[in-house]
Short mmCIF file of C-alpha atoms and ligand atoms in Angstrom, two decimals:
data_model
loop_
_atom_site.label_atom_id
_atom_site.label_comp_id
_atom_site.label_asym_id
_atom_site.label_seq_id
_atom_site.Cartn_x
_atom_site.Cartn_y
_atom_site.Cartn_z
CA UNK A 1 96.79 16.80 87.87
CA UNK A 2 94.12 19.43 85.70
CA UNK A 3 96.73 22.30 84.37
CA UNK A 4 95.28 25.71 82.84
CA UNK A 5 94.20 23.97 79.30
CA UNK A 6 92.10 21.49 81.53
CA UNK A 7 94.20 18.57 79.82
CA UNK A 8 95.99 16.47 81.94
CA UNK A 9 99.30 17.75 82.35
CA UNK A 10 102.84 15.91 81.22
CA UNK A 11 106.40 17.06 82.74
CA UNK A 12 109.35 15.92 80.68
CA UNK A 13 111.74 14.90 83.63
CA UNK A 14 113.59 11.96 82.32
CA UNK A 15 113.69 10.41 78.83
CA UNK A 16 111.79 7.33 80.67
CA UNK A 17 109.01 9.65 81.22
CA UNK A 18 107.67 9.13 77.76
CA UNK A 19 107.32 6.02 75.74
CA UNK A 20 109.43 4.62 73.09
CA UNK A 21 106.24 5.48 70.72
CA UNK A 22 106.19 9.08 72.26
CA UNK A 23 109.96 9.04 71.77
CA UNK A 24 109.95 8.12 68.27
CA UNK A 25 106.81 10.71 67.27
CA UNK A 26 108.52 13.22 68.98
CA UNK A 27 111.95 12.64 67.02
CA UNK A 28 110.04 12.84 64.00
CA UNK A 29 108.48 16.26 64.61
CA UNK A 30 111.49 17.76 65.38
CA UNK A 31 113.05 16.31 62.04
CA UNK A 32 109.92 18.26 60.37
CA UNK A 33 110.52 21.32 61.89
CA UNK A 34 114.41 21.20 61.05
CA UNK A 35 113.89 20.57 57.42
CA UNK A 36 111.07 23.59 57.35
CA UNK A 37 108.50 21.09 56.48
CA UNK A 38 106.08 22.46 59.38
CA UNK A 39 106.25 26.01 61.03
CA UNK A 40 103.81 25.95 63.76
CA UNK A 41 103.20 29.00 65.73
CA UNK A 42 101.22 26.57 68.46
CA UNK A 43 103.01 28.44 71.18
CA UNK A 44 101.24 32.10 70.73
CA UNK A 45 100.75 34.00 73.71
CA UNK A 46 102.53 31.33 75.87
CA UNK A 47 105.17 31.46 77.93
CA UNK A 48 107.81 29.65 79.23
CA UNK A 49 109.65 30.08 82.66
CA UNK A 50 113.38 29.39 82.54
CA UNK A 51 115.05 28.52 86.18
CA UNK A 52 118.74 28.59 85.87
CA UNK A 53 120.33 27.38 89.11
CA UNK A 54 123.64 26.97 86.72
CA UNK A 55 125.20 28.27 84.15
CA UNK A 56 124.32 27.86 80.71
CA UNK A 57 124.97 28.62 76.58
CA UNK A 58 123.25 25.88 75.05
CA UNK A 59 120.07 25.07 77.00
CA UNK A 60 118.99 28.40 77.54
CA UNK A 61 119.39 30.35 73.71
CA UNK A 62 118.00 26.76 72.13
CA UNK A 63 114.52 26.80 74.60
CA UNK A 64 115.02 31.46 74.49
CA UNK A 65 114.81 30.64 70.60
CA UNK A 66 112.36 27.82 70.56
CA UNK A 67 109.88 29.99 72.37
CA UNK A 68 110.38 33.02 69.91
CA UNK A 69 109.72 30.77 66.94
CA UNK A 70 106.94 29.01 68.10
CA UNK A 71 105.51 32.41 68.68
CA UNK A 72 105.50 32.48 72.60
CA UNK A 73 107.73 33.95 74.92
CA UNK A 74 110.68 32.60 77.39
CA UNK A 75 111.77 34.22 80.66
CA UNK A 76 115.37 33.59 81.83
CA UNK A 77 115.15 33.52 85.69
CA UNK A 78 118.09 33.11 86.90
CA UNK A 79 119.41 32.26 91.12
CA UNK A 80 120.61 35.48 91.57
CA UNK A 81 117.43 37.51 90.51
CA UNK A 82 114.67 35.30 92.35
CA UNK A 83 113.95 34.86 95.68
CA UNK A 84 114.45 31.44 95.50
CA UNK A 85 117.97 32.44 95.32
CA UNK A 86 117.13 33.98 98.56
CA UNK A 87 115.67 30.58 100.11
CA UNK A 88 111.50 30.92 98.70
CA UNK A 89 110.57 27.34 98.16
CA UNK A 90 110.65 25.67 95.13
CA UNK A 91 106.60 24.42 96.01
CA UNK A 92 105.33 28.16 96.46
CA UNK A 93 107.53 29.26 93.67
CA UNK A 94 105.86 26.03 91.17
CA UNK A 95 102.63 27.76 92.64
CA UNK A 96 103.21 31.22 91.96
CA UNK A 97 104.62 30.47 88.54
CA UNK A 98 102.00 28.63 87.26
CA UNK A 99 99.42 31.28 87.71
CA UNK A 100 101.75 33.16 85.03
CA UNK A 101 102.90 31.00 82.40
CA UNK A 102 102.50 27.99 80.70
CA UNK A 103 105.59 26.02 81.15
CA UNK A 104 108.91 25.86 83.29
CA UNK A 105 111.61 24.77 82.52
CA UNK A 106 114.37 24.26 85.36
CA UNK A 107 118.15 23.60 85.21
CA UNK A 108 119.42 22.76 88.85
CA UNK A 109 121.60 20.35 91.07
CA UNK A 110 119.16 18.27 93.10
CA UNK A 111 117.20 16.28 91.03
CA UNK A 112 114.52 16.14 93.52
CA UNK A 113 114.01 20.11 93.24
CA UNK A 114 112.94 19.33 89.94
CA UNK A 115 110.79 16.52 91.03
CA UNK A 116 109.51 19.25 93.94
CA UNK A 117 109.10 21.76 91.29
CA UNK A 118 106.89 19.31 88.70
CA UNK A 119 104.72 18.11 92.21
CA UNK A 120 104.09 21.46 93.01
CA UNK A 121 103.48 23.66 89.27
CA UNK A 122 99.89 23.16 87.59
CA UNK A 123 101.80 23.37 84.32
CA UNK A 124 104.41 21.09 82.41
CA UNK A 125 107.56 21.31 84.07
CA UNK A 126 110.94 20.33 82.05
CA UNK A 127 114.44 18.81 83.64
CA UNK A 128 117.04 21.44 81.75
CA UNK A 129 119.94 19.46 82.96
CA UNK A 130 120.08 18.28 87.01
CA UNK A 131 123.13 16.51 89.16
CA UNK A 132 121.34 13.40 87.71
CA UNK A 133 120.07 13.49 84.18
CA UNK A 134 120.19 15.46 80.55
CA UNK A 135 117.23 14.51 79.01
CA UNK A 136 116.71 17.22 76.32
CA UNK A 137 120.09 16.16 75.65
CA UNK A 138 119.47 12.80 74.95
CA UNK A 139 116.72 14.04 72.52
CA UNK A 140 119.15 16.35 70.69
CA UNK A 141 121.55 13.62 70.79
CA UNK A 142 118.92 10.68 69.32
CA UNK A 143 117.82 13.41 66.58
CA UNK A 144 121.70 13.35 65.35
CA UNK A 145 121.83 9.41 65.25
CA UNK A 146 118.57 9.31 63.03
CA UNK A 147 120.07 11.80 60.73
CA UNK A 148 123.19 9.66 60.62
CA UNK A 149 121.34 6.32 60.52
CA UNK A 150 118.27 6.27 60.29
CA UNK A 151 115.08 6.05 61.73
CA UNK A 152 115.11 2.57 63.38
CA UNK A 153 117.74 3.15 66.59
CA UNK A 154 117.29 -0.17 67.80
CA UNK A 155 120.47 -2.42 67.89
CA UNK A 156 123.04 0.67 67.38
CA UNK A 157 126.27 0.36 69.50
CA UNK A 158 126.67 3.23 71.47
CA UNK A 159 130.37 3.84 73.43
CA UNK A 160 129.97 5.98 76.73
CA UNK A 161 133.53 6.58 77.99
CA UNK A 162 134.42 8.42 81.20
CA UNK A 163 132.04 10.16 84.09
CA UNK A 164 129.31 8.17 85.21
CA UNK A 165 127.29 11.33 85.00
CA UNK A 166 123.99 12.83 84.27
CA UNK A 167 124.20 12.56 80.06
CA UNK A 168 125.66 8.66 81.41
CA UNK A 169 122.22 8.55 83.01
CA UNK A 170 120.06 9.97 80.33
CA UNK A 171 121.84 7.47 77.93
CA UNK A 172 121.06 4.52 80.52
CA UNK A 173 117.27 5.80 80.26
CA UNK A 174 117.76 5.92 76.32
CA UNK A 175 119.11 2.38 75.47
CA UNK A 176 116.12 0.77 77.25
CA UNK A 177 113.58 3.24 75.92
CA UNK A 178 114.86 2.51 72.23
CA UNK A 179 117.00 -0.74 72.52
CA UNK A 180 120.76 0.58 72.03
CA UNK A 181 123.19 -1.38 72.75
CA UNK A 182 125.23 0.91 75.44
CA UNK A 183 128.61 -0.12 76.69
CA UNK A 184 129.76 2.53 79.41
CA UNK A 185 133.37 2.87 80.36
CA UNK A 186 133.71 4.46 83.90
CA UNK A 187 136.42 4.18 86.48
CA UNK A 188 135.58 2.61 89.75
CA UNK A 189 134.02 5.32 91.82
CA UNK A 190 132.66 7.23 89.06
CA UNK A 191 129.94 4.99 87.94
CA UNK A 192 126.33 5.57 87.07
CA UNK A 193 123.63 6.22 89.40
CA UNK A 194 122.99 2.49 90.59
CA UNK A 195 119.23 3.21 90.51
CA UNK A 196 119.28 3.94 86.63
CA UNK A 197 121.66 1.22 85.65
CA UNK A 198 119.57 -1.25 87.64
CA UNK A 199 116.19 -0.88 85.68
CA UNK A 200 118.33 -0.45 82.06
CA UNK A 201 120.21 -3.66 83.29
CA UNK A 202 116.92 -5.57 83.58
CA UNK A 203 116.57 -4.37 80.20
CA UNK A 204 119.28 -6.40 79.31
CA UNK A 205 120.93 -3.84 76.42
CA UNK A 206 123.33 -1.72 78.56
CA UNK A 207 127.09 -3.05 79.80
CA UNK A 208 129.44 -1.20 82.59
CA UNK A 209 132.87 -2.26 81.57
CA UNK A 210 136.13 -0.61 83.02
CA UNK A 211 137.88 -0.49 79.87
CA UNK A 212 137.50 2.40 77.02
CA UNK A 213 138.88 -0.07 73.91
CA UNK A 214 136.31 -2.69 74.83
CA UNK A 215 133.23 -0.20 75.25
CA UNK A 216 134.47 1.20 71.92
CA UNK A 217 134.64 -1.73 69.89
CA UNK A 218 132.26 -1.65 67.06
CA UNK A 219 130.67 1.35 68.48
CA UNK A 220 128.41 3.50 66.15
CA UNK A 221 128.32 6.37 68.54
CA UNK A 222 131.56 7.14 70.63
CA UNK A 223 130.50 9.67 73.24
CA UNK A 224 131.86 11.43 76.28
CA UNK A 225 131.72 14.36 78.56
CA UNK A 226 133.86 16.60 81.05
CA UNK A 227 135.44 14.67 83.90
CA UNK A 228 134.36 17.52 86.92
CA UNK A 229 130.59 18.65 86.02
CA UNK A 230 129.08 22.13 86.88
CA UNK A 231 129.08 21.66 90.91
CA UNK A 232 132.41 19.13 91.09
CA UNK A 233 134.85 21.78 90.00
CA UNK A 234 136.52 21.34 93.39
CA UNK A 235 136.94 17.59 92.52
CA UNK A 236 138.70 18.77 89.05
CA UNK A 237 142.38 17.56 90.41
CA UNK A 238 141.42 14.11 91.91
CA UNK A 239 139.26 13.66 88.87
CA UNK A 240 141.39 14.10 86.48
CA UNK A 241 144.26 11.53 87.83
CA UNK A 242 140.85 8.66 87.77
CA UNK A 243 140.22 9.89 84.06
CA UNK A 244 143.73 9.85 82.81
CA UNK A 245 142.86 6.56 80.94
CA UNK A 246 139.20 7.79 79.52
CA UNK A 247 140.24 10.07 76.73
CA UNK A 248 138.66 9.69 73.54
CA UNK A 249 141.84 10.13 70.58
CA UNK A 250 141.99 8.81 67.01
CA UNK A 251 143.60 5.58 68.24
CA UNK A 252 140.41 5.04 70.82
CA UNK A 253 138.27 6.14 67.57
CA UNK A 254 140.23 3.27 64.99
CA UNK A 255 138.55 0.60 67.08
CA UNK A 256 134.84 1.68 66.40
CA UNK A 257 132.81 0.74 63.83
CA UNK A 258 133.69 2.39 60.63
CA UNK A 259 131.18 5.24 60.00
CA UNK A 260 131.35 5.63 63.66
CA UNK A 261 130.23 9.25 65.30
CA UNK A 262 131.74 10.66 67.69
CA UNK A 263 129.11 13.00 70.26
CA UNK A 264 129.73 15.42 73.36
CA UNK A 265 126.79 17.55 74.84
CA UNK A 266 129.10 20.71 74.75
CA UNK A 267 131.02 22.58 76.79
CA UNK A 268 134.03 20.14 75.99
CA UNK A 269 137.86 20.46 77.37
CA UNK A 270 139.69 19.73 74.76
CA UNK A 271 143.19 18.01 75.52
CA UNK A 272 141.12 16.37 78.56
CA UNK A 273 137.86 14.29 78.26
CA UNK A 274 138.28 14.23 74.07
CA UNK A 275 141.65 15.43 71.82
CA UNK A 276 141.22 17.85 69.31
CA UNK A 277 141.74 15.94 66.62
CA UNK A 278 138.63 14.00 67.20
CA UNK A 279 136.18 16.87 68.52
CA UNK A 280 137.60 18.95 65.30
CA UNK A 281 137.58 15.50 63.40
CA UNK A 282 135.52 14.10 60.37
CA UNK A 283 133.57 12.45 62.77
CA UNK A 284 132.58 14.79 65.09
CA UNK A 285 129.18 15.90 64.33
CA UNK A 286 128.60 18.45 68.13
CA UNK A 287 127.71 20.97 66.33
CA UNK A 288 125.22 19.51 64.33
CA UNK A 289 124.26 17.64 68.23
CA UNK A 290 124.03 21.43 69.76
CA UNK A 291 121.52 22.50 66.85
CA UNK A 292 119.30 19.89 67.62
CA UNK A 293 118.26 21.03 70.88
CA UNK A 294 116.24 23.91 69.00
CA UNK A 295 114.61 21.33 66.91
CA UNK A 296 113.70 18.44 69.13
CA UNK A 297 113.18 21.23 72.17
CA UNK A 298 110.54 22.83 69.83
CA UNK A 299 109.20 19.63 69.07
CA UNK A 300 109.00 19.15 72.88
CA UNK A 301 107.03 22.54 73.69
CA UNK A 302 104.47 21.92 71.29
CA UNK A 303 103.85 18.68 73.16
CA UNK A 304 103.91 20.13 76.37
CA UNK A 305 102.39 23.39 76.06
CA UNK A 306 100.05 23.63 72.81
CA UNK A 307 97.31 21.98 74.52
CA UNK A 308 96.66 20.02 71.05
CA UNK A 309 98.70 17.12 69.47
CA UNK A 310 101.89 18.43 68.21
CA UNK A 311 102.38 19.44 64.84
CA UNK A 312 102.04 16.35 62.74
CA UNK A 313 100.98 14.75 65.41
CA UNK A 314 97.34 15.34 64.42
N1 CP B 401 124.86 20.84 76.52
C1 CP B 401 124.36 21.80 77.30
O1 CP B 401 123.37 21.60 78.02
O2 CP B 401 124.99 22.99 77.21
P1 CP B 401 124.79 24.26 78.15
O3 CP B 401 125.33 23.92 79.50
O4 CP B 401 125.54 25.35 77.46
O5 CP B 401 123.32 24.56 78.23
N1 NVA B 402 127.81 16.80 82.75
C1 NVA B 402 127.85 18.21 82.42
C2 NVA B 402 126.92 18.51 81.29
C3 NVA B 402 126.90 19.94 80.84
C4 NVA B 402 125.92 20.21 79.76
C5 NVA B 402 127.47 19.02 83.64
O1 NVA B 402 126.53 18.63 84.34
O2 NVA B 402 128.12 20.03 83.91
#
């Protein structure tokens, strides 16, 4: 695929769509930009698309933001003001888009509309969160645990209790980029997407257990996430009896490692999925996790959209 810039062109769908090097350069640009060690206007007279199929806080100010400081531009486009609200397809609307900016992001149910959407657009296309996976999540998330521990992720023990979900997923495609050790507590019927779990399990580094204590055992991350996700709200009563069990408390937190994290993309329910005293806790560090999605997310334009290594990078 030739984009605008002539340079091939890369679409940040998954965290398996770049490499554990590419991972680990990108984490390290974003670390730079955080700490005000590089200020990179690469993004000038760019622009970058924003499809929101969903609601959103996080996802859209971080990438709104990102743009602005990179010195481009960002265009919230939401269902209700585009005609593909009103059925246009998502190929024509890649097509149209891409004679206009530079990058799109998309935040949607399907999956495969953003796999549509990246076929179709002549520029980078990036998953903002579908029915399936988080990846700029994940990268906000990894950022945290190298601030906390270091560079070298390989070998940490990471704790996924509850939904076998999208950020579930995006961990899945984590551990066997970087080599965590992920133990995932899910309740029968709410596991992960069999098609992740089946390439990570080849891997060898990720476990599906049924119970929370031994998932959290020695953990160095404890993470979680709501039990009904934007789309399953229907499903809220049903899914919280199959949850009951899958709350992350200070007793769940006593049996991880100590040191041990505790993460959650944001929105949270707190009394549900996580208590209070943990989210509001000494070891909670979601705020610091729902910063990082400026950081690495800039990190992640540059790569995209700057046409030229990223900064650092060069
Ligand atoms: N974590 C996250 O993606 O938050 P938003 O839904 O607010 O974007
Ligand atoms: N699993 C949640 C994540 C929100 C950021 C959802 O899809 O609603």
């Amino acid at each position: 695929m030739i984009t605008k810039g002539s340079m091939a062109k890369r679409d940040f769908l998954a965290i398996t769509d770049f490499s554990r090097d590419e991972l680990k350069a990108l984490l390290a640009c974003a670390a730079r930009l955080k700490s005000g060690a590089e200020q990179d206007h690469a993004l000038e007279g760019k622009t970058l698309a924003m499809i929101f199929r969903k609601s959103s806080t996080r996802t859209r100010v971080s990438f709104e933001v990102g743009m602005y400081q990179l010195g481009g531009h960002a265009l919230f486009l939401s269902d209700r003001d585009i005609q593909i609200g009103r059925g246009e397809s998502l190929a024509d609307t890649a097509r149209v888009l891409s004679g206009f900016v530079e990058g799109i992001m998309i935040r949607t149910y399907k999956h495969d509309e953003v796999v549509q959407l990246a076929r179709f657009a002549t520029v980078p296309v990036i998953n903002g969160l579908s029915d399936l996976l988080h990846p700029c999540q994940l990268l906000a998330d990894l950022q945290t645990m190298q601030e906390e521990f270091g560079e070298e992720l390989e070998g940490r023990r990471v704790a996924w209790i509850g939904d076998g979900n999208n950020m579930a997923n995006s961990w899945i495609n984590a551990a066997g980029q970087l080599g965590l050790e992920l133990r995932l507590a899910c309740p029968e019927d709410y596991e992960p997407d069999p098609a992740v779990l089946a390439r990570a399990r080849a891997v060898g580094n990720v476990r599906l257990m049924r119970d929370p204590r031994e998932a959290v055992a020695d953990a160095h991350v404890v993470t979680t996430d709501v039990w009904a996700s934007m789309g399953q709200e229907g499903q809220a009563a049903e899914r919280t009896r199959a949850f009951t069990e899958f709350v992350v408390d200070d007793r769940l937190m006593t049996q991880a490692s100590p040191g041990a994290i505790f993460l959650h993309c944001l929105p949270a329910h707190r009394g549900e999925e996580v208590s209070p005293e943990v989210i509001d806790g000494p070891c909670s560090r979601v705020f610091v996790e729902a910063e990082n999605r400026l950081h690495v997310q800039k990190a992640l334009l540059v790569k995209l959209m700057a046409n030229r290594p990223e900064p650092g990078m060069r």
